[in-house]
Short mmCIF file of C-alpha atoms in Angstrom, two decimals:
data_model
loop_
_atom_site.label_atom_id
_atom_site.label_comp_id
_atom_site.label_asym_id
_atom_site.label_seq_id
_atom_site.Cartn_x
_atom_site.Cartn_y
_atom_site.Cartn_z
CA MET A 10 113.40 100.82 93.84
CA GLY A 11 117.07 101.28 93.37
CA HIS A 12 117.12 100.40 89.67
CA LEU A 13 116.41 103.48 87.53
CA ARG A 14 114.53 102.11 84.55
CA ALA A 15 114.42 105.27 82.45
CA TRP A 16 116.90 108.07 82.05
CA VAL A 17 116.57 110.69 79.36
CA PRO A 18 118.24 114.08 79.00
CA CYS A 19 115.96 117.01 79.68
CA LEU A 20 115.14 118.79 76.44
CA LEU A 21 114.41 122.41 77.18
CA LEU A 22 110.96 123.65 76.26
CA ALA A 23 111.09 127.26 75.19
CA SER A 24 108.02 128.02 77.25
CA SER A 25 109.67 126.71 80.43
CA ALA A 26 113.11 128.23 80.08
CA SER A 27 112.91 130.51 83.08
CA THR A 28 113.43 129.25 86.59
CA ALA A 29 110.87 131.83 87.73
CA PRO A 30 107.27 131.42 86.53
CA ALA A 31 106.31 133.74 83.70
CA ALA A 32 102.84 134.37 82.36
CA ALA A 33 101.88 132.49 79.19
CA ALA A 34 100.51 134.48 76.26
CA ALA A 35 97.08 133.06 75.51
CA ALA A 36 94.51 130.96 77.31
CA ALA A 37 94.37 127.31 76.33
CA ASP A 38 90.94 125.80 75.81
CA VAL A 39 90.06 122.97 78.19
CA SER A 40 86.82 121.40 77.06
CA VAL A 41 84.82 118.66 78.73
CA ASN A 42 81.63 116.93 77.60
CA PHE A 43 79.89 115.44 80.61
CA SER A 44 77.31 113.82 78.33
CA GLU A 45 79.90 111.68 76.53
CA VAL A 46 81.08 108.85 78.78
CA ILE A 47 84.18 107.09 77.46
CA ARG A 48 84.55 104.41 80.14
CA THR A 49 83.98 103.53 83.78
CA SER A 50 87.13 104.19 85.76
CA ARG A 51 88.98 101.26 87.29
CA THR A 52 91.92 103.31 88.52
CA LEU A 53 93.03 103.51 92.13
CA THR A 54 95.63 106.10 93.19
CA THR A 55 97.95 105.04 96.00
CA LEU A 56 101.60 104.85 97.12
CA GLN A 57 104.38 102.62 98.36
CA VAL A 58 106.09 102.72 101.75
CA VAL A 59 109.71 101.59 101.97
CA SER A 60 111.14 100.64 105.36
CA ASN A 61 113.78 103.35 105.67
CA PRO A 62 115.22 104.44 109.06
CA ILE A 63 113.47 107.81 108.81
CA LEU A 64 110.27 105.92 109.74
CA ASP A 65 111.68 104.17 112.83
CA ARG A 66 110.15 104.67 116.26
CA THR A 67 113.54 105.29 117.85
CA LEU A 68 116.72 106.75 116.40
CA VAL A 69 120.28 106.44 117.66
CA ALA A 70 122.64 109.42 117.72
CA PRO A 71 126.31 108.98 116.77
CA ASN A 72 127.24 108.88 120.47
CA GLY A 73 124.98 105.87 120.97
CA THR A 74 122.13 107.72 122.67
CA SER A 75 118.66 106.52 121.70
CA PHE A 76 115.85 109.04 121.36
CA PRO A 77 112.29 109.07 119.98
CA ASN A 78 112.11 109.80 116.26
CA PRO A 79 110.94 113.45 116.05
CA ILE A 80 108.84 112.82 112.93
CA HIS A 81 107.54 109.31 113.70
CA ASP A 82 104.01 110.23 114.74
CA ALA A 83 103.58 112.86 112.04
CA ALA A 84 104.87 110.58 109.29
CA TRP A 85 102.66 107.62 110.10
CA GLY A 86 99.78 110.01 110.77
CA SER A 87 100.27 111.42 107.29
CA LEU A 88 99.98 107.93 105.83
CA LYS A 89 96.85 107.23 107.85
CA ALA A 90 95.27 110.51 106.72
CA LEU A 91 95.54 109.51 103.07
CA GLN A 92 92.98 106.71 103.54
CA ALA A 93 94.57 104.95 100.58
CA ASP A 94 94.02 101.37 99.41
CA LEU A 95 96.46 98.81 98.01
CA VAL A 96 99.30 100.60 99.77
CA ARG A 97 102.52 98.72 99.11
CA PHE A 98 104.92 97.99 101.99
CA VAL A 99 108.48 97.03 101.06
CA PRO A 100 111.05 96.04 103.68
CA TRP A 101 114.04 96.13 101.33
CA TYR A 102 117.47 94.62 101.03
CA PRO A 103 119.78 97.43 102.31
CA TYR A 104 118.42 96.66 105.78
CA PRO A 105 118.69 92.86 106.10
CA LYS A 106 117.47 92.68 109.71
CA LYS A 107 114.29 94.52 108.71
CA SER A 108 113.65 92.53 105.55
CA VAL A 109 114.72 88.92 106.19
CA ALA A 110 113.27 86.87 109.03
CA GLU A 111 115.86 84.05 108.89
CA LEU A 112 119.26 85.57 108.23
CA ASP A 113 121.39 82.49 108.93
CA ALA A 114 120.99 79.09 107.33
CA PRO A 115 119.22 76.58 109.58
CA THR A 116 121.15 73.66 111.04
CA PRO A 117 119.77 70.44 112.56
CA THR A 118 120.09 72.03 116.00
CA LYS A 119 119.36 75.72 115.47
CA THR A 120 117.43 78.23 113.39
CA SER A 121 117.75 82.01 113.31
CA TRP A 122 114.14 83.12 112.94
CA ASN A 123 113.84 86.63 114.39
CA PHE A 124 111.18 89.28 113.78
CA THR A 125 112.42 91.81 116.35
CA SER A 126 113.59 94.39 113.81
CA ILE A 127 110.88 93.61 111.27
CA LEU A 128 107.76 94.12 113.35
CA PRO A 129 107.91 97.77 114.52
CA GLN A 130 107.60 99.38 111.09
CA LEU A 131 105.28 96.64 109.86
CA GLU A 132 102.99 97.24 112.83
CA ASP A 133 103.02 101.01 112.29
CA PHE A 134 102.23 100.50 108.62
CA MET A 135 99.42 98.05 109.26
CA ASP A 136 97.94 100.30 111.97
CA ALA A 137 97.85 103.20 109.49
CA VAL A 138 96.31 101.24 106.61
CA TYR A 139 95.04 97.72 107.43
CA GLY A 140 93.83 98.92 110.83
CA GLN A 141 91.72 101.58 109.09
CA ASN A 142 90.04 98.90 106.93
CA HIS A 143 92.08 99.77 103.87
CA THR A 144 93.90 97.24 101.72
CA VAL A 145 97.63 96.58 101.56
CA VAL A 146 100.23 94.97 99.31
CA LEU A 147 103.00 93.28 101.29
CA ASN A 148 106.29 92.74 99.49
CA PHE A 149 108.91 91.02 101.62
CA ALA A 150 111.01 90.77 98.47
CA THR A 151 114.45 90.05 99.90
CA GLN A 152 115.36 86.39 99.73
CA PRO A 153 117.73 85.00 102.39
CA CYS A 154 121.27 85.12 101.08
CA TRP A 155 122.01 81.61 102.33
CA LEU A 156 119.61 80.15 99.77
CA PHE A 157 122.14 80.99 97.06
CA GLY A 158 125.61 79.60 96.43
CA ASP A 159 128.62 81.35 94.98
CA ALA A 160 129.65 80.99 91.33
CA GLN A 161 130.85 77.44 92.08
CA ASN A 162 127.59 76.57 93.87
CA ARG A 163 129.34 76.52 97.23
CA THR A 164 127.93 77.96 100.44
CA GLN A 165 128.78 81.66 100.37
CA ASN A 166 129.53 84.32 102.93
CA CYS A 167 126.22 85.87 104.00
CA SER A 168 127.40 88.41 106.55
CA TYR A 169 125.20 91.37 107.43
CA PRO A 170 125.42 94.38 109.77
CA SER A 171 124.46 93.94 113.40
CA ASN A 172 122.82 97.39 113.32
CA PRO A 173 119.35 97.06 111.74
CA ASP A 174 119.58 100.65 110.46
CA GLU A 175 122.97 100.39 108.79
CA SER A 176 122.50 100.59 105.04
CA PHE A 177 124.24 97.62 103.42
CA ARG A 178 123.68 97.26 99.70
CA GLY A 179 125.89 94.20 99.50
CA TYR A 180 123.41 91.80 101.08
CA VAL A 181 121.93 90.51 97.80
CA ARG A 182 124.57 87.94 96.85
CA GLY A 183 124.38 84.97 94.53
CA ASN A 184 122.54 84.42 91.24
CA ARG A 185 119.40 82.41 90.71
CA LYS A 186 121.34 79.91 88.62
CA ASN A 187 123.31 79.15 91.80
CA LEU A 188 120.30 78.50 94.02
CA LEU A 189 121.47 75.70 96.33
CA ASP A 190 118.09 73.99 96.07
CA PRO A 191 117.26 74.41 92.35
CA SER A 192 113.76 73.05 92.90
CA GLY A 193 112.89 76.22 94.83
CA LYS A 194 111.24 74.21 97.59
CA THR A 195 113.51 75.51 100.36
CA MET A 196 112.77 79.06 99.30
CA ALA A 197 109.06 78.25 99.17
CA SER A 198 109.19 76.92 102.72
CA TYR A 199 110.79 80.16 103.92
CA PHE A 200 108.06 82.34 102.41
CA ALA A 201 105.33 79.96 103.58
CA ARG A 202 106.55 80.19 107.18
CA LEU A 203 106.87 83.97 106.91
CA LEU A 204 103.29 84.35 105.70
CA SER A 205 102.01 81.92 108.34
CA TYR A 206 103.61 83.99 111.10
CA LEU A 207 102.06 87.20 109.78
CA VAL A 208 98.58 85.78 109.15
CA LYS A 209 98.16 82.97 111.69
CA GLY A 210 100.60 84.31 114.27
CA GLU A 211 102.64 81.12 114.31
CA PHE A 212 104.61 78.60 112.26
CA VAL A 213 106.69 75.46 112.71
CA ASP A 214 110.36 75.82 111.77
CA GLU A 215 112.72 73.45 109.94
CA ASN A 216 113.42 71.51 113.15
CA GLY A 217 109.81 71.10 114.20
CA VAL A 218 109.87 73.93 116.75
CA LYS A 219 106.71 76.02 116.96
CA HIS A 220 107.14 79.80 116.94
CA THR A 221 104.24 81.89 118.24
CA GLY A 222 103.53 85.54 118.99
CA GLY A 223 103.08 86.78 115.44
CA PRO A 224 100.75 89.69 114.63
CA ALA A 225 98.00 87.41 113.24
CA TYR A 226 96.64 89.68 110.52
CA THR A 227 93.76 87.30 109.92
CA ARG A 228 91.96 89.62 107.48
CA PHE A 229 94.98 89.63 105.17
CA ASN A 230 93.33 87.57 102.44
CA ARG A 231 91.95 87.93 98.95
CA GLN A 232 88.33 88.22 100.10
CA ASN A 233 89.29 91.43 101.86
CA GLY A 234 91.32 92.72 98.93
CA HIS A 235 94.83 92.25 100.31
CA VAL A 236 97.78 91.25 98.13
CA TRP A 237 101.21 89.62 98.39
CA GLU A 238 103.79 90.64 95.78
CA LEU A 239 106.56 88.16 95.05
CA PHE A 240 110.08 89.61 94.75
CA ASN A 241 111.22 92.96 93.39
CA GLU A 242 113.02 94.00 90.22
CA GLY A 243 114.61 90.66 89.42
CA GLU A 244 117.24 90.63 92.15
CA HIS A 245 119.69 87.71 92.03
CA ALA A 246 119.92 87.95 88.21
CA TYR A 247 116.68 86.09 87.58
CA ASN A 248 115.40 85.53 84.08
CA ALA A 249 111.74 85.15 83.14
CA GLU A 250 111.84 81.34 83.04
CA GLN A 251 113.42 81.10 86.49
CA TYR A 252 110.98 83.60 87.97
CA THR A 253 107.97 81.76 86.52
CA HIS A 254 109.26 78.47 87.92
CA ASP A 255 109.80 79.88 91.41
CA TYR A 256 106.44 81.68 91.40
CA ASP A 257 104.75 78.36 90.63
CA VAL A 258 106.60 76.62 93.47
CA ILE A 259 106.32 79.34 96.11
CA VAL A 260 102.73 80.57 95.77
CA PRO A 261 101.03 77.17 96.33
CA GLU A 262 103.13 76.61 99.47
CA MET A 263 102.17 80.02 100.81
CA ILE A 264 98.49 79.27 100.19
CA LYS A 265 98.80 75.91 101.92
CA ALA A 266 100.57 77.47 104.92
CA VAL A 267 97.60 79.67 105.84
CA GLY A 268 94.92 77.05 105.34
CA GLY A 269 93.95 77.32 101.69
CA PRO A 270 92.83 79.89 99.11
CA ASP A 271 90.14 81.46 101.29
CA HIS A 272 92.72 82.45 103.89
CA ALA A 273 95.48 83.50 101.48
CA PRO A 274 96.00 86.89 99.86
CA ALA A 275 95.75 87.66 96.19
CA PHE A 276 99.11 87.41 94.45
CA MET A 277 101.09 89.85 92.34
CA GLY A 278 103.84 88.78 90.00
CA LEU A 279 106.89 90.18 88.21
CA GLY A 280 107.77 92.92 90.72
CA GLY A 281 108.64 95.67 88.30
CA VAL A 282 110.98 93.75 86.00
CA SER A 283 111.58 94.30 82.29
CA PRO A 284 108.45 94.31 80.08
CA ASP A 285 110.12 91.46 78.18
CA TRP A 286 109.08 89.17 81.02
CA VAL A 287 105.37 89.86 80.57
CA PRO A 288 104.71 87.61 77.53
CA PRO A 289 106.33 84.45 78.96
CA PHE A 290 104.93 84.99 82.45
CA LEU A 291 101.38 85.47 81.14
CA ASN A 292 101.61 82.41 78.89
CA ARG A 293 99.77 79.59 80.64
CA SER A 294 101.86 76.94 78.88
CA ASN A 295 104.92 78.17 80.79
CA HIS A 296 103.28 77.50 84.16
CA SER A 297 102.75 74.35 86.14
CA LEU A 298 99.34 72.72 86.08
CA PRO A 299 97.18 73.84 87.65
CA ALA A 300 98.66 77.34 87.41
CA PRO A 301 98.75 79.25 90.70
CA PRO A 302 96.70 82.45 90.92
CA ILE A 303 98.09 85.51 89.15
CA ASP A 304 95.89 88.40 90.21
CA TYR A 305 98.19 91.31 89.40
CA ILE A 306 101.44 92.08 87.67
CA SER A 307 103.48 95.12 88.63
CA VAL A 308 105.42 97.67 86.62
CA HIS A 309 107.91 100.36 87.73
CA HIS A 310 108.99 103.56 86.02
CA TYR A 311 110.92 106.66 87.07
CA ALA A 312 111.79 109.77 85.12
CA SER A 313 114.79 111.97 85.71
CA CYS A 314 116.60 114.92 84.16
CA SER A 315 120.09 116.27 83.58
CA ASN A 316 120.17 118.89 86.34
CA ARG A 317 118.46 118.45 89.71
CA THR A 318 118.82 122.11 90.67
CA ASP A 319 117.54 123.72 87.44
CA PRO A 320 113.72 123.80 87.20
CA SER A 321 113.90 124.72 83.53
CA THR A 322 114.84 121.10 82.85
CA TYR A 323 111.88 119.56 84.64
CA SER A 324 109.07 119.89 82.10
CA ALA A 325 110.61 117.95 79.23
CA GLY A 326 112.58 115.65 81.50
CA PHE A 327 109.61 114.53 83.56
CA PHE A 328 106.58 114.89 81.32
CA GLY A 329 108.40 114.18 78.06
CA ASN A 330 109.90 111.01 79.47
CA PHE A 331 106.59 109.71 80.79
CA ALA A 332 104.77 110.58 77.56
CA ALA A 333 107.14 108.33 75.62
CA TRP A 334 107.09 105.61 78.27
CA MET A 335 103.29 105.50 78.53
CA LYS A 336 103.02 105.04 74.77
CA SER A 337 105.41 102.10 74.97
CA PHE A 338 103.61 100.70 78.03
CA LYS A 339 100.28 100.74 76.18
CA GLU A 340 101.72 99.06 73.11
CA THR A 341 103.69 96.40 74.98
CA VAL A 342 102.54 95.58 78.51
CA MET A 343 98.85 96.38 78.08
CA ALA A 344 98.55 94.80 74.64
CA THR A 345 100.40 91.70 75.80
CA ARG A 346 98.20 91.33 78.88
CA ASP A 347 95.02 91.72 76.85
CA ALA A 348 96.07 89.03 74.34
CA SER A 349 97.55 86.65 76.91
CA SER A 350 96.32 83.55 78.70
CA PHE A 351 95.51 85.81 81.68
CA PRO A 352 93.63 88.80 80.18
CA LYS A 353 91.96 89.64 83.49
CA VAL A 354 95.23 90.13 85.37
CA LYS A 355 95.26 93.62 86.87
CA LEU A 356 98.05 96.10 86.29
CA ASP A 357 99.63 97.70 89.35
CA LEU A 358 102.15 100.39 88.51
CA ASP A 359 103.40 100.35 92.08
CA GLU A 360 106.55 102.44 91.68
CA LEU A 361 106.00 105.67 89.76
CA GLY A 362 107.89 108.89 90.22
CA VAL A 363 111.14 110.74 89.70
CA ILE A 364 114.65 109.84 90.80
CA MET A 365 116.83 112.88 90.40
CA PRO A 366 120.45 112.65 89.19
CA ASP A 367 123.00 111.47 91.75
CA ASP A 368 120.22 111.27 94.31
CA ASN A 369 122.16 109.28 96.89
CA ASN A 370 125.18 111.59 96.96
CA PRO A 371 126.10 111.76 100.68
CA ASN A 372 127.59 115.24 100.32
CA ARG A 373 124.25 116.98 99.90
CA GLY A 374 122.75 119.15 102.60
CA ILE A 375 119.49 118.81 104.49
CA ASP A 376 117.47 120.12 101.53
CA ALA A 377 119.06 117.49 99.23
CA ASP A 378 119.86 120.30 96.75
CA LEU A 379 116.29 120.28 95.50
CA PRO A 380 114.56 123.60 94.71
CA ASP A 381 111.20 124.02 96.41
CA ILE A 382 109.40 123.98 93.04
CA TYR A 383 110.71 120.45 92.40
CA TRP A 384 108.05 118.97 94.66
CA ASN A 385 105.28 120.68 92.69
CA ALA A 386 106.76 119.47 89.40
CA ALA A 387 106.98 115.86 90.60
CA GLY A 388 103.45 116.03 92.01
CA ALA A 389 102.10 117.41 88.74
CA LEU A 390 103.81 114.55 86.91
CA TYR A 391 101.86 111.98 88.94
CA ALA A 392 98.59 113.78 88.18
CA TYR A 393 99.52 113.72 84.48
CA VAL A 394 100.07 109.96 84.66
CA PHE A 395 96.64 109.53 86.26
CA ALA A 396 94.96 111.71 83.62
CA SER A 397 96.66 109.66 80.89
CA LEU A 398 96.29 106.09 82.17
CA ALA A 399 92.88 106.15 83.86
CA PRO A 400 91.15 106.39 80.45
CA LEU A 401 93.07 103.25 79.41
CA GLY A 402 91.75 101.27 82.39
CA VAL A 403 94.99 100.74 84.31
CA GLU A 404 93.91 99.49 87.72
CA VAL A 405 96.50 100.83 90.20
CA LEU A 406 98.88 103.81 90.08
CA GLY A 407 101.28 103.78 93.03
CA GLN A 408 103.40 106.84 93.71
CA SER A 409 106.84 106.13 95.17
CA GLN A 410 107.51 106.55 98.11
CA LEU A 411 106.23 107.78 101.50
CA ALA A 412 109.57 108.74 103.06
CA GLY A 413 113.13 108.98 101.82
CA SER A 414 115.77 111.36 103.13
CA PRO A 415 119.23 112.81 102.66
CA LYS A 416 121.83 111.91 105.24
CA ILE A 417 120.89 113.16 108.71
CA PRO A 418 123.91 112.07 110.77
CA GLU A 419 122.66 113.61 114.01
CA TRP A 420 119.69 111.24 113.75
CA GLY A 421 121.87 108.22 113.05
CA ILE A 422 121.13 108.31 109.31
CA PRO A 423 124.60 108.64 107.77
CA LEU A 424 123.59 107.80 104.19
CA PRO A 425 120.81 109.15 101.95
CA GLN A 426 117.95 107.03 100.69
CA PHE A 427 116.48 108.59 97.54
CA PRO A 428 115.37 111.93 98.98
CA SER A 429 113.85 113.10 95.69
CA VAL A 430 111.34 110.24 95.84
CA SER A 431 109.87 111.24 99.21
CA LEU A 432 106.25 112.32 99.65
CA LEU A 433 107.00 113.66 103.12
CA ASP A 434 109.38 116.29 104.40
CA TRP A 435 112.02 114.37 106.33
CA ARG A 436 112.35 117.20 108.85
CA THR A 437 108.67 117.28 109.86
CA GLY A 438 106.85 114.19 108.58
CA LEU A 439 104.33 116.46 106.85
CA GLY A 440 103.32 116.12 103.23
CA ASN A 441 105.06 117.92 100.40
CA ALA A 442 103.33 118.78 97.12
CA ARG A 443 103.65 115.18 95.89
CA TYR A 444 101.73 113.98 98.95
CA TRP A 445 99.00 116.58 98.56
CA VAL A 446 98.49 115.80 94.88
CA LEU A 447 97.98 112.16 95.82
CA LYS A 448 95.53 113.09 98.57
CA LEU A 449 93.63 115.34 96.15
CA LEU A 450 93.28 112.52 93.62
CA ILE A 451 92.23 109.99 96.27
CA GLU A 452 89.54 112.35 97.56
CA GLU A 453 88.22 113.54 94.20
CA PHE A 454 88.36 110.46 91.93
CA ALA A 455 87.70 106.77 92.47
CA PRO A 456 87.04 103.52 90.63
CA GLY A 457 83.45 103.55 89.43
CA ASP A 458 83.51 107.16 88.22
CA SER A 459 82.33 107.74 84.66
CA LEU A 460 85.21 109.22 82.69
CA VAL A 461 84.05 111.64 80.02
CA ALA A 462 85.41 113.13 76.81
CA THR A 463 87.95 115.83 77.62
CA ARG A 464 90.34 117.83 75.47
CA CYS A 465 93.17 120.27 76.22
CA HIS A 466 93.75 122.30 73.05
CA GLN A 467 96.96 124.26 72.68
CA GLY A 468 97.31 124.44 68.92
CA GLN A 469 100.73 122.74 68.95
CA PRO A 470 100.06 118.97 68.94
CA GLU A 471 103.62 118.15 67.87
CA LYS A 472 105.06 119.48 71.14
CA THR A 473 105.29 117.79 74.48
CA PRO A 474 101.88 118.61 76.01
CA GLU A 475 101.92 121.61 78.30
CA LEU A 476 98.58 120.68 79.88
CA SER A 477 96.69 117.51 80.65
CA CYS A 478 93.09 117.13 81.71
CA LEU A 479 90.49 114.52 82.60
CA GLY A 480 86.77 114.90 83.23
CA ALA A 481 84.57 112.62 85.30
CA LEU A 482 81.08 112.16 86.63
CA THR A 483 81.57 110.78 90.11
CA LYS A 484 79.30 108.20 91.64
CA ASP A 485 77.34 110.89 93.49
CA GLY A 486 76.68 112.71 90.20
CA SER A 487 79.18 115.54 90.66
CA GLN A 488 80.96 116.95 87.63
CA LYS A 489 84.75 117.10 88.00
CA LEU A 490 87.59 118.24 85.79
CA LEU A 491 91.28 117.62 86.53
CA ILE A 492 93.72 120.09 84.96
CA VAL A 493 97.51 119.75 85.22
CA ASN A 494 100.05 122.43 84.29
CA HIS A 495 103.24 120.82 82.95
CA LEU A 496 105.22 124.06 82.95
CA ASN A 497 107.19 126.14 85.40
CA ALA A 498 105.11 129.07 84.17
CA ILE A 499 101.68 130.51 84.80
CA GLN A 500 99.16 129.21 82.26
CA PRO A 501 95.69 130.73 81.73
CA VAL A 502 93.00 128.28 80.63
CA GLN A 503 89.44 128.71 79.45
CA LEU A 504 86.98 126.07 80.64
CA SER A 505 84.38 124.83 78.18
CA GLY A 506 81.63 122.41 79.10
CA PHE A 507 80.60 123.51 82.58
CA GLY A 508 78.16 126.10 81.26
CA ALA A 509 77.35 129.23 83.23
CA GLY A 510 77.71 129.52 86.98
CA GLY A 511 80.30 128.87 89.59
CA VAL A 512 82.68 125.97 90.05
CA THR A 513 84.61 124.95 93.15
CA LEU A 514 88.37 124.71 92.76
CA LYS A 515 90.71 122.53 94.79
CA ILE A 516 94.32 123.34 94.06
CA VAL A 517 97.82 122.07 94.81
CA ASP A 518 100.38 124.60 93.60
CA PRO A 519 103.27 126.71 94.94
CA LYS A 520 100.78 128.93 96.74
CA SER A 521 99.34 126.00 98.69
CA VAL A 522 102.40 123.85 99.37
CA GLN A 523 105.90 123.07 98.20
CA VAL A 524 108.22 121.53 100.77
CA ALA A 525 105.73 120.62 103.51
CA SER A 526 102.42 121.58 105.02
CA SER A 527 99.75 120.27 107.35
CA GLN A 528 97.19 121.33 104.71
CA GLY A 529 98.45 121.55 101.16
CA ILE A 530 95.17 121.81 99.24
CA ARG A 531 93.69 125.27 98.90
CA SER A 532 90.10 125.90 97.87
CA SER A 533 88.45 128.70 95.94
CA SER A 534 85.61 129.24 93.50
CA GLN A 535 84.97 131.22 90.35
CA ASP A 536 82.61 131.58 87.42
CA ALA A 537 83.25 128.78 84.94
CA SER A 538 83.05 131.20 82.03
CA LYS A 539 86.06 133.22 83.19
CA PRO A 540 89.69 132.28 82.44
CA LEU A 541 91.45 130.30 85.15
CA SER A 542 95.08 131.11 85.89
CA LEU A 543 97.17 128.03 86.68
CA GLU A 544 100.29 128.59 88.78
CA ALA A 545 103.51 126.78 87.87
CA PHE A 546 103.06 122.98 87.95
CA ALA A 547 99.57 123.45 89.39
CA VAL A 548 97.15 120.55 89.83
CA VAL A 549 93.53 121.72 89.91
CA VAL A 550 90.19 119.96 90.27
CA ALA A 551 87.22 122.06 89.18
CA SER A 552 83.92 120.61 90.32
CA ARG A 553 80.22 121.20 90.49
CA ALA A 554 77.97 119.25 92.84
CA ALA A 555 75.28 116.99 91.43
CA SER A 556 72.53 119.35 92.62
CA SER A 557 74.03 122.14 90.49
CA ALA A 558 75.27 120.09 87.55
CA ILE A 559 74.65 121.47 84.08
CA PHE A 560 75.01 119.40 80.90
CA VAL A 561 75.87 121.41 77.81
#
């Protein structure tokens, strides 16, 4: 987060030129063959949660008055209601007191270990996911500043705000080449103690003092499916060789700190860095012997466009960008993984979404200058990514992020934090269309489904696709078909493959939700032989229960 990895101008599709939906001319044929299984799905749909102030329990007004966060319960309740797995939690660097447990360098007489500002959001997150017997990915990515020297390898200034909620993007200081302990062992000890506190509830600090009272998440281990991700987006000017070295030093110490492999989580590497890092990191000869576990690697990608307020730019900007990126991802990251020393490493695309132009401009109003239809467009994009990458066997698709916001000064939030990336409405804590698309996919599709041959025919293969689709036989035998409208226009489609009779429709579109709703999925039914009209940027799942399934 915070490093936009893709930015392309929005090329205007003629069919999406109007900001108001207009009816398309002819029905596109969406055909599915439930008798032709192409693969068993391995794909999990999920999200990341970033520790922004909008999720705090208590907020502080400009006059210093503390008050309960008006959206706290609704926001964390929305996360709990998703019932998602492998949910990523990222306490990140703009808030040092929430992301770093030892902010000052230890001395022979004193250490600065302090979890006071870290625990509240971590506890709320774990209650909503881990406490519901769902799996998590913890990414305490921010390394203590004091581990790094200045350009002359001297101890540097590592000041930080006293207010845990003051956004301070200057905390990440010092390059990896100036790590004061080049062996990485001091850094490894920090992360080992951090994990011990979270899992065992205690650790012994640099001076031999025992710290107790940690949350003791004893089920946070690989047997239960939980994961630790090391670092994020190559902060501190890492290169691939340096990252591989530090991974090999840190991970074994973390495993040792909690009592061995059976008590340690699975581990995820790379943290969304350049694809150029994948070949050297997945080359066993570049690792120490024995190599530490590499269970996952992570990848990040965001689309954007040239005009945040003009919906006519969304189709090509979002879908066109991801179409090109997914082709490159398949040819580089996936091909490299498959041919590497670690072909069974799983792929977690744990930051996917849209970052709109100039998103952190503090002069925007409470709606962040985003048209209501934006949320439907961004939600449809995520469904398109699922329809495209599930057939390739990508294991995890993580939508970014639960809650961002514009500035809300009356709530003590004077600066924006990527409002266009939010799945929740920052005024209510309820889900917007992006949230409800994710919930729809979690409820309707799962690893273990049989993905079947599906085709969306529009007669113009050279254009950016205006529809995407994916059919599946779920584990209970139900027939399901996902259809995604890429346009800010009504599109009629003709279903082929369901045969005669009715199908149930579950729909996220502008009629069900845009900005926020307590229920953003609407249901209906119709005869499968009749044309289906898709609203602008609609995401639809047509299904037939196993007892009524017809194979044609």
